């Protein structure tokens, strides 16, 4: 494995600085403990806020006293003056300077007495601590943290102990991830963490509230929520970005968005156009990557040098969110309406070359080459809206989405095949044009009733949803191909064929569930913690396809009676089910909470399929009846202040019903290299799988270790597989068949380690993705197993020093292999990507950043290809509020960017190259308008 020079230097510098920091600034640590007591009423105080400060009044740590009034802080510096503050509602703040003596590891403060506040005093000066607890809510007072006037919420959170803001925007508190970030109790422009953290100024914030929120559908489960409470009047705001860039080779980019917010209304307007492969998929993408950012900005939303082809894109859109009762603080009493419109237009130029090797037997291989050039244009309109209403125990959600799209393309392709003797055996050259349009409408309505607060009421829960999906469109396509058999000219074939296709699809889904049958049937009886629910699901589909195919004969086109068709498919799937569950719970207040639950579901899937066609052999009716049980085991262990672990194990059964195009397709002969056949005797496949999920949150004060793991194994009975016949000219006839022996396994893991130093932070990350499948197939009548195995590993190291310097090094290794047991062949590929990104802020206005990635593609067949992508930028912010920016960008400095794609199929290995964006330089001017709150009245 080749590690790039810059990555090596960066990692050496990183660990050198870390080693120096540990040797020179990190003292030996110790522990401070004690007990909080109110001697007036003669009892210990639980849930009192205990905070530790440095000599400069910066917060070092904080916690709540437990049920016995105890507190204990570890990893505190020895021999340094510290301050301990203890506060509680109705009590005066206790304050004392403390020092852990050198030579001792523990300082026991014994019993600390705090006095009740005298409410009769006329004048009381109360100082609000930076960190307080209000019942079960952690509150962070923004005014207690002194930062730059242009600082954002993200800059504030990075100063709060036990809170980590990761590079991808994830926030963790004591190692536990914040699942929802709100502003004044509501979602803020889609709830994207980055939009909130990097736009809202710290000076507009009153405090941050962090608490656990119970799951509406599962009261035993909860997620961590953070709410940003703004100062009075700061909930009226606008922010956004306007940018204009021009570069070499006439490259350009223009983008802008403006976002308005009031207590009831949130509105976003966006627009962008460029020719450097920057095409956002939705409004949120552009808003997310146009944030003010503030100090410590990093490069993001760069031109996609890995995107194939040269793409010119234009987008525009608007998004609106209206809150009908913004003053409501109850999550069970709210109603809102959101709607958005998005327009996109993309012009693409793509060129592709590929080489393939196909193994027919041990000493018989076919080599093929293809070259494709295409030009296309896509125009799309998309509109979405959603209405949400919640009142006490009732919740109603109604949403719709509509898309209208048009595309046209033209392409030419050249293909040929050679045998083992390097003799050219056949060619298949052609061209095509395509024009198509389609419209899609989706409607969804769901109603939920969940009443767990009224213990006297037996009927606890009911949920029902309805989905409707309609689509229609048409396609006009022309295919011209010329197949030449160089060994037997009598097999030459020429085609000039027109296709006109009209389709209409209608799909409906109804799903209803009644939970908590125990309460419904037996009231509040315990029944050994057993419970049950019943469910029913109905899926209906109606698909219509009308195809008119014409072949050129002389100077006129004539109807192709075989391929022209009128096909309609009706399908209904009904799945009733009954579930029984049992729950075990054990808890010790402020110590631990453990929960173990089991659930078993018995369900029957009844399916009916009716195919009607003008082709008699496609008039097929099928019935299927299958038992589809599921089972799950869930375990959670919450150790207060230490860690939280959760494990789940799920067994599932799914059914794959063969479609009419698998049972009895109409075979199109224009592509002789790949002719698709069917099998009317196909039966349904049964996928039986077991999945496991494990996660752990570390709640220690520093040096946390968090990980998440999920995996699945499965066995597919009667899997629908390929049965291919390939001749010496690489002409392939693909039939379908059922076979046993299909297996798969997949695994994903994510590990994060964080080390907090005095003035720096070091983060490690490791992700792994493993996929394996064992697929049976037939090749020229010989049964074969294809074993495919792929891995994707990535290690990342991120080092930040104050707000000045950031360094990130990454190393990823991706492998793939395909082994054919009967053919005794193995295809392999290894891709290495090494990256280094650095950002340095010389001042609060001027910063430079650079990133470099070294790419190595090493296939088992063919040459190893290495290339490097190096980008650099210099940014200067000006104006009083740092709202204006000039950026100088140099992208792909070494002009080495390439697109390499290696793919291992059942018995084929393909290496392809495509055209990509390459070196250019650009100057960009941007302005970030931003204002929270009204102007102060002039005297």
PDB file of C-alpha atoms in Angstrom, residues 743-872:
ATOM      1  CA  UNK A 743     -26.363 -16.871   0.151  1.00  0.00           C
ATOM      2  CA  UNK A 744     -25.208 -13.447   1.218  1.00  0.00           C
ATOM      3  CA  UNK A 745     -23.639 -11.640   4.147  1.00  0.00           C
ATOM      4  CA  UNK A 746     -22.976  -7.977   4.775  1.00  0.00           C
ATOM      5  CA  UNK A 747     -21.504  -5.960   7.606  1.00  0.00           C
ATOM      6  CA  UNK A 748     -21.044  -2.282   8.410  1.00  0.00           C
ATOM      7  CA  UNK A 749     -19.071  -0.849  11.311  1.00  0.00           C
ATOM      8  CA  UNK A 750     -18.278   2.668  12.515  1.00  0.00           C
ATOM      9  CA  UNK A 751     -15.851   3.443  15.345  1.00  0.00           C
ATOM     10  CA  UNK A 752     -15.077   6.940  16.659  1.00  0.00           C
ATOM     11  CA  UNK A 753     -12.483   7.861  19.259  1.00  0.00           C
ATOM     12  CA  UNK A 754     -12.069  11.389  20.615  1.00  0.00           C
ATOM     13  CA  UNK A 755      -9.161  12.721  22.682  1.00  0.00           C
ATOM     14  CA  UNK A 756      -9.480  16.177  24.205  1.00  0.00           C
ATOM     15  CA  UNK A 757      -6.314  18.055  25.054  1.00  0.00           C
ATOM     16  CA  UNK A 758      -5.925  21.452  26.686  1.00  0.00           C
ATOM     17  CA  UNK A 759      -5.919  23.509  23.476  1.00  0.00           C
ATOM     18  CA  UNK A 760      -6.455  20.852  20.855  1.00  0.00           C
ATOM     19  CA  UNK A 761      -8.635  17.936  19.896  1.00  0.00           C
ATOM     20  CA  UNK A 762      -7.733  14.659  18.218  1.00  0.00           C
ATOM     21  CA  UNK A 763     -10.324  12.431  16.616  1.00  0.00           C
ATOM     22  CA  UNK A 764     -10.000   8.987  15.071  1.00  0.00           C
ATOM     23  CA  UNK A 765     -12.564   7.324  12.880  1.00  0.00           C
ATOM     24  CA  UNK A 766     -12.771   3.926  11.227  1.00  0.00           C
ATOM     25  CA  UNK A 767     -15.509   2.581   8.980  1.00  0.00           C
ATOM     26  CA  UNK A 768     -15.713  -0.844   7.403  1.00  0.00           C
ATOM     27  CA  UNK A 769     -18.151  -2.226   4.864  1.00  0.00           C
ATOM     28  CA  UNK A 770     -18.048  -5.907   3.860  1.00  0.00           C
ATOM     29  CA  UNK A 771     -20.301  -7.637   1.333  1.00  0.00           C
ATOM     30  CA  UNK A 772     -20.319 -11.270   0.269  1.00  0.00           C
ATOM     31  CA  UNK A 773     -22.702 -13.187  -1.942  1.00  0.00           C
ATOM     32  CA  UNK A 774     -22.676 -16.715  -3.327  1.00  0.00           C
ATOM     33  CA  UNK A 775     -24.786 -16.809  -6.481  1.00  0.00           C
ATOM     34  CA  UNK A 776     -25.609 -19.929  -8.507  1.00  0.00           C
ATOM     35  CA  UNK A 777     -25.819 -19.690 -12.298  1.00  0.00           C
ATOM     36  CA  UNK A 778     -25.621 -21.748 -15.465  1.00  0.00           C
ATOM     37  CA  UNK A 779     -23.103 -21.067 -18.233  1.00  0.00           C
ATOM     38  CA  UNK A 780     -23.557 -22.993 -21.468  1.00  0.00           C
ATOM     39  CA  UNK A 781     -25.411 -25.657 -19.514  1.00  0.00           C
ATOM     40  CA  UNK A 782     -22.752 -26.012 -16.772  1.00  0.00           C
ATOM     41  CA  UNK A 783     -23.834 -25.254 -13.187  1.00  0.00           C
ATOM     42  CA  UNK A 784     -21.522 -22.807 -11.442  1.00  0.00           C
ATOM     43  CA  UNK A 785     -21.256 -20.862  -8.186  1.00  0.00           C
ATOM     44  CA  UNK A 786     -19.978 -17.297  -8.358  1.00  0.00           C
ATOM     45  CA  UNK A 787     -18.481 -16.090  -5.064  1.00  0.00           C
ATOM     46  CA  UNK A 788     -18.284 -12.283  -4.925  1.00  0.00           C
ATOM     47  CA  UNK A 789     -16.529 -10.538  -2.067  1.00  0.00           C
ATOM     48  CA  UNK A 790     -15.936  -6.816  -1.557  1.00  0.00           C
ATOM     49  CA  UNK A 791     -14.612  -4.660   1.263  1.00  0.00           C
ATOM     50  CA  UNK A 792     -14.357  -0.924   1.847  1.00  0.00           C
ATOM     51  CA  UNK A 793     -12.210   0.322   4.732  1.00  0.00           C
ATOM     52  CA  UNK A 794     -11.520   3.922   5.697  1.00  0.00           C
ATOM     53  CA  UNK A 795      -9.346   5.320   8.483  1.00  0.00           C
ATOM     54  CA  UNK A 796      -9.507   9.036   9.278  1.00  0.00           C
ATOM     55  CA  UNK A 797      -7.542  11.190  11.702  1.00  0.00           C
ATOM     56  CA  UNK A 798      -8.581  14.759  12.473  1.00  0.00           C
ATOM     57  CA  UNK A 799      -6.488  17.181  14.522  1.00  0.00           C
ATOM     58  CA  UNK A 800      -7.593  20.714  15.434  1.00  0.00           C
ATOM     59  CA  UNK A 801      -5.647  23.315  17.386  1.00  0.00           C
ATOM     60  CA  UNK A 802      -7.829  26.097  18.798  1.00  0.00           C
ATOM     61  CA  UNK A 803      -9.429  27.970  15.881  1.00  0.00           C
ATOM     62  CA  UNK A 804      -6.160  28.230  13.991  1.00  0.00           C
ATOM     63  CA  UNK A 805      -5.260  24.920  12.437  1.00  0.00           C
ATOM     64  CA  UNK A 806      -7.028  21.786  11.251  1.00  0.00           C
ATOM     65  CA  UNK A 807      -5.500  18.705   9.681  1.00  0.00           C
ATOM     66  CA  UNK A 808      -7.254  15.587   8.444  1.00  0.00           C
ATOM     67  CA  UNK A 809      -5.660  12.465   7.007  1.00  0.00           C
ATOM     68  CA  UNK A 810      -7.622   9.610   5.435  1.00  0.00           C
ATOM     69  CA  UNK A 811      -6.694   6.235   4.027  1.00  0.00           C
ATOM     70  CA  UNK A 812      -9.238   4.014   2.295  1.00  0.00           C
ATOM     71  CA  UNK A 813      -8.789   0.550   0.847  1.00  0.00           C
ATOM     72  CA  UNK A 814     -11.464  -0.987  -1.373  1.00  0.00           C
ATOM     73  CA  UNK A 815     -11.158  -4.552  -2.619  1.00  0.00           C
ATOM     74  CA  UNK A 816     -13.354  -6.731  -4.816  1.00  0.00           C
ATOM     75  CA  UNK A 817     -13.042 -10.263  -6.088  1.00  0.00           C
ATOM     76  CA  UNK A 818     -15.158 -12.686  -8.078  1.00  0.00           C
ATOM     77  CA  UNK A 819     -14.398 -16.409  -8.105  1.00  0.00           C
ATOM     78  CA  UNK A 820     -16.052 -18.919 -10.423  1.00  0.00           C
ATOM     79  CA  UNK A 821     -15.781 -22.365  -8.875  1.00  0.00           C
ATOM     80  CA  UNK A 822     -16.497 -24.482 -11.947  1.00  0.00           C
ATOM     81  CA  UNK A 823     -14.475 -22.287 -14.337  1.00  0.00           C
ATOM     82  CA  UNK A 824     -11.604 -22.023 -11.833  1.00  0.00           C
ATOM     83  CA  UNK A 825     -11.156 -18.290 -12.465  1.00  0.00           C
ATOM     84  CA  UNK A 826     -10.592 -15.407 -10.053  1.00  0.00           C
ATOM     85  CA  UNK A 827     -10.922 -11.684 -10.838  1.00  0.00           C
ATOM     86  CA  UNK A 828      -9.610  -9.155  -8.320  1.00  0.00           C
ATOM     87  CA  UNK A 829      -9.267  -5.417  -7.937  1.00  0.00           C
ATOM     88  CA  UNK A 830      -7.733  -3.195  -5.239  1.00  0.00           C
ATOM     89  CA  UNK A 831      -8.322   0.568  -5.039  1.00  0.00           C
ATOM     90  CA  UNK A 832      -6.280   2.717  -2.659  1.00  0.00           C
ATOM     91  CA  UNK A 833      -7.123   6.342  -1.876  1.00  0.00           C
ATOM     92  CA  UNK A 834      -4.934   8.417   0.426  1.00  0.00           C
ATOM     93  CA  UNK A 835      -6.001  11.928   1.358  1.00  0.00           C
ATOM     94  CA  UNK A 836      -4.714  14.876   3.321  1.00  0.00           C
ATOM     95  CA  UNK A 837      -6.633  18.102   4.005  1.00  0.00           C
ATOM     96  CA  UNK A 838      -5.252  21.092   5.887  1.00  0.00           C
ATOM     97  CA  UNK A 839      -6.743  24.438   6.886  1.00  0.00           C
ATOM     98  CA  UNK A 840      -4.878  27.316   8.504  1.00  0.00           C
ATOM     99  CA  UNK A 841      -6.434  30.595   9.619  1.00  0.00           C
ATOM    100  CA  UNK A 842      -3.691  33.225   9.556  1.00  0.00           C
ATOM    101  CA  UNK A 843      -6.173  35.766  10.909  1.00  0.00           C
ATOM    102  CA  UNK A 844      -9.907  35.827  11.536  1.00  0.00           C
ATOM    103  CA  UNK A 845     -10.261  37.046   7.955  1.00  0.00           C
ATOM    104  CA  UNK A 846      -7.600  35.237   5.942  1.00  0.00           C
ATOM    105  CA  UNK A 847      -7.268  31.471   5.620  1.00  0.00           C
ATOM    106  CA  UNK A 848      -5.754  28.952   3.229  1.00  0.00           C
ATOM    107  CA  UNK A 849      -6.697  25.334   2.755  1.00  0.00           C
ATOM    108  CA  UNK A 850      -5.563  22.515   0.568  1.00  0.00           C
ATOM    109  CA  UNK A 851      -6.471  18.902  -0.019  1.00  0.00           C
ATOM    110  CA  UNK A 852      -4.727  16.204  -1.960  1.00  0.00           C
ATOM    111  CA  UNK A 853      -5.723  12.639  -2.750  1.00  0.00           C
ATOM    112  CA  UNK A 854      -3.606   9.898  -4.264  1.00  0.00           C
ATOM    113  CA  UNK A 855      -5.510   7.207  -6.104  1.00  0.00           C
ATOM    114  CA  UNK A 856      -4.241   3.783  -7.120  1.00  0.00           C
ATOM    115  CA  UNK A 857      -6.294   1.266  -9.087  1.00  0.00           C
ATOM    116  CA  UNK A 858      -4.761  -2.208  -9.266  1.00  0.00           C
ATOM    117  CA  UNK A 859      -6.754  -4.878 -11.191  1.00  0.00           C
ATOM    118  CA  UNK A 860      -5.706  -8.505 -11.537  1.00  0.00           C
ATOM    119  CA  UNK A 861      -6.042  -8.099 -15.308  1.00  0.00           C
ATOM    120  CA  UNK A 862      -4.525  -5.033 -16.925  1.00  0.00           C
ATOM    121  CA  UNK A 863      -2.194  -2.279 -15.770  1.00  0.00           C
ATOM    122  CA  UNK A 864      -2.099  -0.455 -12.432  1.00  0.00           C
ATOM    123  CA  UNK A 865      -3.237   3.160 -12.796  1.00  0.00           C
ATOM    124  CA  UNK A 866      -2.147   5.897 -10.398  1.00  0.00           C
ATOM    125  CA  UNK A 867      -3.312   9.509 -10.394  1.00  0.00           C
ATOM    126  CA  UNK A 868      -3.358  12.441  -7.965  1.00  0.00           C
ATOM    127  CA  UNK A 869      -5.935  15.190  -7.419  1.00  0.00           C
ATOM    128  CA  UNK A 870      -4.610  18.301  -5.661  1.00  0.00           C
ATOM    129  CA  UNK A 871      -6.804  21.312  -4.876  1.00  0.00           C
ATOM    130  CA  UNK A 872      -5.937  24.539  -3.047  1.00  0.00           C
TER     131      UNK A 872
END
